mmCIF file of C-alpha atoms and ligand atoms in Angstrom:
data_model
loop_
_atom_site.group_PDB
_atom_site.id
_atom_site.type_symbol
_atom_site.label_atom_id
_atom_site.label_comp_id
_atom_site.label_asym_id
_atom_site.label_seq_id
_atom_site.Cartn_x
_atom_site.Cartn_y
_atom_site.Cartn_z
ATOM 1 C CA MET A 218 -0.033 0.111 0.053
ATOM 2 C CA ASP A 219 1.075 3.513 -0.708
ATOM 3 C CA THR A 220 2.057 4.942 2.684
ATOM 4 C CA THR A 221 1.433 8.483 1.398
ATOM 5 C CA ASP A 222 -2.258 7.628 0.667
ATOM 6 C CA THR A 223 -2.553 5.952 4.029
ATOM 7 C CA LYS A 224 -1.488 9.008 5.983
ATOM 8 C CA LYS A 225 -3.724 11.362 3.884
ATOM 9 C CA SER A 226 -6.839 9.209 4.631
ATOM 10 C CA GLU A 227 -5.926 9.189 8.357
ATOM 11 C CA VAL A 228 -5.713 12.841 8.245
ATOM 12 C CA LEU A 229 -9.145 13.273 6.393
ATOM 13 C CA THR A 230 -10.914 10.920 8.914
ATOM 14 C CA ASP A 231 -9.787 12.991 11.988
ATOM 15 C CA GLY A 232 -11.807 15.843 13.429
ATOM 16 C CA MET A 233 -12.218 19.004 11.321
ATOM 17 C CA LEU A 234 -9.747 21.065 13.201
ATOM 18 C CA LEU A 235 -6.949 18.556 12.773
ATOM 19 C CA THR A 236 -7.724 18.173 9.156
ATOM 20 C CA ALA A 237 -7.658 21.661 8.450
ATOM 21 C CA GLU A 238 -4.484 22.329 10.328
ATOM 22 C CA GLN A 239 -2.797 19.450 8.435
ATOM 23 C CA LEU A 240 -3.910 21.150 5.212
ATOM 24 C CA ILE A 241 -2.672 24.585 5.923
ATOM 25 C CA ARG A 242 0.905 25.081 4.750
ATOM 26 C CA ASP A 243 3.283 27.586 6.384
ATOM 27 C CA VAL A 244 5.342 29.391 3.825
ATOM 28 C CA PRO A 245 8.161 31.316 5.601
ATOM 29 C CA ASP A 246 9.196 34.875 4.435
ATOM 30 C CA PHE A 247 6.267 35.310 1.838
ATOM 31 C CA PRO A 248 5.499 37.976 0.505
ATOM 32 C CA ARG A 249 8.153 39.524 2.513
ATOM 33 C CA PRO A 250 11.006 38.452 5.046
ATOM 34 C CA GLY A 251 9.709 37.819 8.453
ATOM 35 C CA ILE A 252 6.059 36.832 7.423
ATOM 36 C CA MET A 253 4.966 33.339 7.969
ATOM 37 C CA PHE A 254 2.300 33.118 5.265
ATOM 38 C CA LYS A 255 -0.626 30.589 5.949
ATOM 39 C CA ASP A 256 -1.216 28.982 2.599
ATOM 40 C CA ILE A 257 -4.798 27.650 2.387
ATOM 41 C CA THR A 258 -4.577 26.415 -1.108
ATOM 42 C CA PRO A 259 -4.436 22.656 0.247
ATOM 43 C CA VAL A 260 -7.643 23.249 1.939
ATOM 44 C CA LEU A 261 -9.067 24.197 -1.495
ATOM 45 C CA SER A 262 -8.119 20.859 -2.989
ATOM 46 C CA SER A 263 -9.679 18.677 -0.076
ATOM 47 C CA PRO A 264 -13.520 18.475 -0.939
ATOM 48 C CA LYS A 265 -14.003 16.823 2.494
ATOM 49 C CA ALA A 266 -12.234 19.741 4.373
ATOM 50 C CA MET A 267 -14.093 22.374 2.272
ATOM 51 C CA ARG A 268 -17.502 20.799 3.102
ATOM 52 C CA GLU A 269 -16.667 20.686 6.727
ATOM 53 C CA ILE A 270 -15.534 24.251 6.814
ATOM 54 C CA ILE A 271 -18.549 25.592 5.042
ATOM 55 C CA ASP A 272 -20.918 23.439 7.136
ATOM 56 C CA ARG A 273 -19.319 24.849 10.281
ATOM 57 C CA PHE A 274 -19.672 28.495 9.024
ATOM 58 C CA ALA A 275 -23.188 27.836 8.004
ATOM 59 C CA GLU A 276 -23.942 26.495 11.478
ATOM 60 C CA PHE A 277 -22.545 29.699 13.047
ATOM 61 C CA VAL A 278 -24.134 32.011 10.577
ATOM 62 C CA LEU A 279 -27.795 30.659 10.428
ATOM 63 C CA PRO A 280 -29.018 31.670 13.686
ATOM 64 C CA ARG A 281 -27.692 35.196 13.204
ATOM 65 C CA LYS A 282 -30.456 35.410 10.366
ATOM 66 C CA PRO A 283 -28.148 37.134 7.668
ATOM 67 C CA THR A 284 -29.445 38.578 4.478
ATOM 68 C CA ALA A 285 -26.117 38.854 2.753
ATOM 69 C CA ILE A 286 -22.679 37.380 2.826
ATOM 70 C CA VAL A 287 -19.675 39.753 2.278
ATOM 71 C CA GLY A 288 -16.336 38.069 1.177
ATOM 72 C CA ILE A 289 -13.017 39.964 1.000
ATOM 73 C CA GLU A 290 -10.728 39.653 -1.968
ATOM 74 C CA SER A 291 -9.620 37.055 -2.751
ATOM 75 C CA ARG A 292 -9.447 34.307 -0.380
ATOM 76 C CA GLY A 293 -12.671 35.502 1.369
ATOM 77 C CA PHE A 294 -14.432 34.773 -2.087
ATOM 78 C CA VAL A 295 -13.474 31.169 -1.999
ATOM 79 C CA PHE A 296 -15.064 30.562 1.494
ATOM 80 C CA GLY A 297 -17.800 33.326 1.282
ATOM 81 C CA MET A 298 -19.267 32.161 -2.068
ATOM 82 C CA PRO A 299 -19.928 28.577 -1.218
ATOM 83 C CA LEU A 300 -21.357 29.780 2.086
ATOM 84 C CA ALA A 301 -23.743 32.253 0.140
ATOM 85 C CA TYR A 302 -24.735 29.318 -2.260
ATOM 86 C CA GLU A 303 -25.294 27.005 0.634
ATOM 87 C CA LEU A 304 -27.627 29.322 2.492
ATOM 88 C CA GLY A 305 -29.250 30.844 -0.693
ATOM 89 C CA LEU A 306 -28.105 34.392 0.086
ATOM 90 C CA PRO A 307 -26.582 37.034 -2.093
ATOM 91 C CA PHE A 308 -22.806 37.464 -2.016
ATOM 92 C CA VAL A 309 -21.131 40.796 -2.195
ATOM 93 C CA PRO A 310 -17.454 41.271 -3.052
ATOM 94 C CA VAL A 311 -15.114 43.594 -1.229
ATOM 95 C CA ARG A 312 -12.409 44.309 -3.580
ATOM 96 C CA LYS A 313 -9.000 46.164 -3.510
ATOM 97 C CA MET A 314 -9.216 49.617 -5.143
ATOM 98 C CA GLY A 315 -9.791 49.926 -8.812
ATOM 99 C CA LYS A 316 -11.166 46.653 -9.442
ATOM 100 C CA LEU A 317 -14.971 46.854 -9.080
ATOM 101 C CA PRO A 318 -16.467 48.249 -12.354
ATOM 102 C CA TYR A 319 -19.512 50.305 -11.187
ATOM 103 C CA LYS A 320 -19.889 53.165 -8.639
ATOM 104 C CA THR A 321 -18.087 52.353 -5.382
ATOM 105 C CA ILE A 322 -17.463 53.466 -1.760
ATOM 106 C CA HIS A 323 -14.092 52.973 -0.312
ATOM 107 C CA GLU A 324 -12.307 52.549 3.081
ATOM 108 C CA GLU A 325 -8.709 52.885 3.927
ATOM 109 C CA TYR A 326 -6.981 50.853 6.630
ATOM 110 C CA ASP A 327 -3.368 50.691 8.019
ATOM 111 C CA LEU A 328 -0.923 48.194 7.267
ATOM 112 C CA GLU A 329 2.405 47.488 9.028
ATOM 113 C CA TYR A 330 3.887 50.079 6.495
ATOM 114 C CA GLY A 331 1.549 52.392 4.767
ATOM 115 C CA THR A 332 -2.083 51.847 4.013
ATOM 116 C CA ASN A 333 -4.563 49.853 1.892
ATOM 117 C CA THR A 334 -7.890 50.744 0.496
ATOM 118 C CA VAL A 335 -10.964 48.427 -0.069
ATOM 119 C CA GLU A 336 -13.978 48.995 -2.194
ATOM 120 C CA MET A 337 -17.739 47.897 -2.373
ATOM 121 C CA HIS A 338 -20.307 48.668 -4.915
ATOM 122 C CA GLU A 339 -22.674 51.434 -3.695
ATOM 123 C CA ASP A 340 -25.797 49.236 -4.398
ATOM 124 C CA ALA A 341 -24.547 46.192 -2.782
ATOM 125 C CA ILE A 342 -25.862 46.523 0.577
ATOM 126 C CA SER A 343 -29.345 48.042 1.383
ATOM 127 C CA THR A 344 -30.546 49.744 4.601
ATOM 128 C CA GLY A 345 -31.403 46.996 7.047
ATOM 129 C CA ASP A 346 -29.163 44.434 5.594
ATOM 130 C CA ARG A 347 -27.826 41.783 8.117
ATOM 131 C CA VAL A 348 -24.338 41.017 6.920
ATOM 132 C CA ILE A 349 -21.670 38.276 7.796
ATOM 133 C CA VAL A 350 -18.220 39.129 6.699
ATOM 134 C CA VAL A 351 -15.992 36.333 5.426
ATOM 135 C CA ASP A 352 -12.276 36.009 5.151
ATOM 136 C CA ASP A 353 -9.774 33.228 5.076
ATOM 137 C CA LEU A 354 -7.641 34.769 7.779
ATOM 138 C CA LEU A 355 -7.796 37.231 10.725
ATOM 139 C CA ALA A 356 -4.594 38.959 11.402
ATOM 140 C CA THR A 357 -4.646 42.505 12.795
ATOM 141 C CA GLY A 358 -8.278 42.896 11.767
ATOM 142 C CA GLY A 359 -7.673 45.977 9.660
ATOM 143 C CA THR A 360 -9.205 44.485 6.489
ATOM 144 C CA ALA A 361 -12.270 43.015 8.114
ATOM 145 C CA ASN A 362 -12.841 46.265 9.997
ATOM 146 C CA ALA A 363 -12.797 48.193 6.646
ATOM 147 C CA ALA A 364 -15.272 45.636 5.196
ATOM 148 C CA LYS A 365 -17.505 46.345 8.253
ATOM 149 C CA ARG A 366 -17.393 50.109 7.721
ATOM 150 C CA LEU A 367 -18.387 49.735 4.229
ATOM 151 C CA VAL A 368 -21.344 47.626 5.283
ATOM 152 C CA GLU A 369 -22.438 50.136 7.847
ATOM 153 C CA ARG A 370 -22.105 53.109 5.533
ATOM 154 C CA LEU A 371 -24.674 51.422 3.170
ATOM 155 C CA GLY A 372 -26.960 51.001 6.151
ATOM 156 C CA GLY A 373 -26.349 47.537 7.000
ATOM 157 C CA THR A 374 -25.306 45.717 10.139
ATOM 158 C CA VAL A 375 -22.557 43.154 10.544
ATOM 159 C CA GLU A 376 -23.949 40.197 12.545
ATOM 160 C CA GLY A 377 -20.732 38.364 12.523
ATOM 161 C CA PHE A 378 -17.363 37.339 10.928
ATOM 162 C CA THR A 379 -16.103 33.995 10.054
ATOM 163 C CA PHE A 380 -12.541 32.916 9.343
ATOM 164 C CA LEU A 381 -10.774 29.886 8.701
ATOM 165 C CA VAL A 382 -7.606 31.077 10.406
ATOM 166 C CA GLU A 383 -6.918 33.449 13.357
ATOM 167 C CA LEU A 384 -3.474 34.655 14.085
ATOM 168 C CA GLY A 385 -4.169 35.228 17.849
ATOM 169 C CA PHE A 386 -0.952 37.008 18.744
ATOM 170 C CA LEU A 387 -1.959 39.952 16.395
ATOM 171 C CA HIS A 388 -5.137 40.581 18.466
ATOM 172 C CA GLY A 389 -7.453 41.260 15.582
ATOM 173 C CA ARG A 390 -10.344 39.853 17.686
ATOM 174 C CA LEU A 391 -9.909 42.871 19.964
ATOM 175 C CA ALA A 392 -9.599 45.229 17.001
ATOM 176 C CA LEU A 393 -12.922 44.070 15.579
ATOM 177 C CA ALA A 394 -14.596 44.622 18.901
ATOM 178 C CA HIS A 395 -17.586 42.386 17.980
ATOM 179 C CA GLU A 396 -19.217 39.600 19.905
ATOM 180 C CA ASP A 397 -19.682 37.087 17.050
ATOM 181 C CA ILE A 398 -16.408 36.129 15.558
ATOM 182 C CA LEU A 399 -15.871 32.506 14.588
ATOM 183 C CA SER A 400 -12.418 31.197 13.551
ATOM 184 C CA LEU A 401 -11.856 27.464 13.267
ATOM 185 C CA ILE A 402 -8.095 27.385 13.852
ATOM 186 C CA THR A 403 -6.299 29.774 16.043
ATOM 187 C CA TYR A 404 -2.339 30.117 16.050
ATOM 188 C CA ASN A 405 -1.161 31.712 19.367
HETATM 189 P P1 AMP B 300 -5.391 41.960 8.719
HETATM 190 O O1 AMP B 300 -6.152 43.078 7.898
HETATM 191 O O2 AMP B 300 -4.142 42.320 9.371
HETATM 192 O O3 AMP B 300 -6.341 41.096 9.612
HETATM 193 O O4 AMP B 300 -4.886 40.853 7.607
HETATM 194 C C1 AMP B 300 -5.843 39.956 7.058
HETATM 195 C C2 AMP B 300 -5.823 39.911 5.553
HETATM 196 O O5 AMP B 300 -4.524 39.658 5.021
HETATM 197 C C3 AMP B 300 -6.533 38.573 4.924
HETATM 198 O O6 AMP B 300 -7.155 38.897 3.858
HETATM 199 C C4 AMP B 300 -5.609 37.640 4.870
HETATM 200 O O7 AMP B 300 -5.724 36.779 3.697
HETATM 201 C C5 AMP B 300 -4.038 38.402 4.615
HETATM 202 N N1 AMP B 300 -3.128 37.893 5.602
HETATM 203 C C6 AMP B 300 -2.453 38.632 6.612
HETATM 204 N N2 AMP B 300 -1.523 38.060 7.236
HETATM 205 C C7 AMP B 300 -1.526 36.755 6.575
HETATM 206 C C8 AMP B 300 -0.668 35.447 6.742
HETATM 207 N N3 AMP B 300 0.282 35.505 7.699
HETATM 208 N N4 AMP B 300 -1.051 34.595 5.832
HETATM 209 C C9 AMP B 300 -1.862 34.585 5.032
HETATM 210 N N5 AMP B 300 -2.648 35.719 4.719
HETATM 211 C C10 AMP B 300 -2.497 36.650 5.525
#
């Protein structure tokens, strides 16, 4: 028997957290020296892990009675869109500056060095919308907070956030200052 296959099937029959942890690849010094990049592409190539992640997200999100799912470019799309599809909800993309074709509103946020800007179409959220913000990873919380501000400027409320990974040592959870934050794997 091929031992690689055996190992893989053992990983996939374990609990979800172990499965996903085994499937997240640490890439040192990407995109810059000193950054440990959490590469989630192995998760995307495991249908079982993806199924479990989207199911866990849906379980958390449903009681919050959302009317829309907001995903943050670009890895927030790959978790946000299947969640929206699963729940039968509209999906709203938040994108980097200059990518959305129609009229937009934008929000700037701080990075370690400099700033970044994200945008949303101005008709993407309506007054009273109850929104869940989805991304692959919570680091300092700057990106997710900018997405929240976009939703609120259009009259919506953020009812929760979901992330696959949380870098606990960067305290993004404190920065978001929200009661309803789900992350499936935390690195401390
Ligand atoms: P932040 O705004 O600091 O919470 O950063 C979160 C955003 O940056 C997410 O869209 C992540 O995909 C990305 N990101 C930040 N740090 C990492 C990391 N170490 N590995 C992978 N993605 C990261």
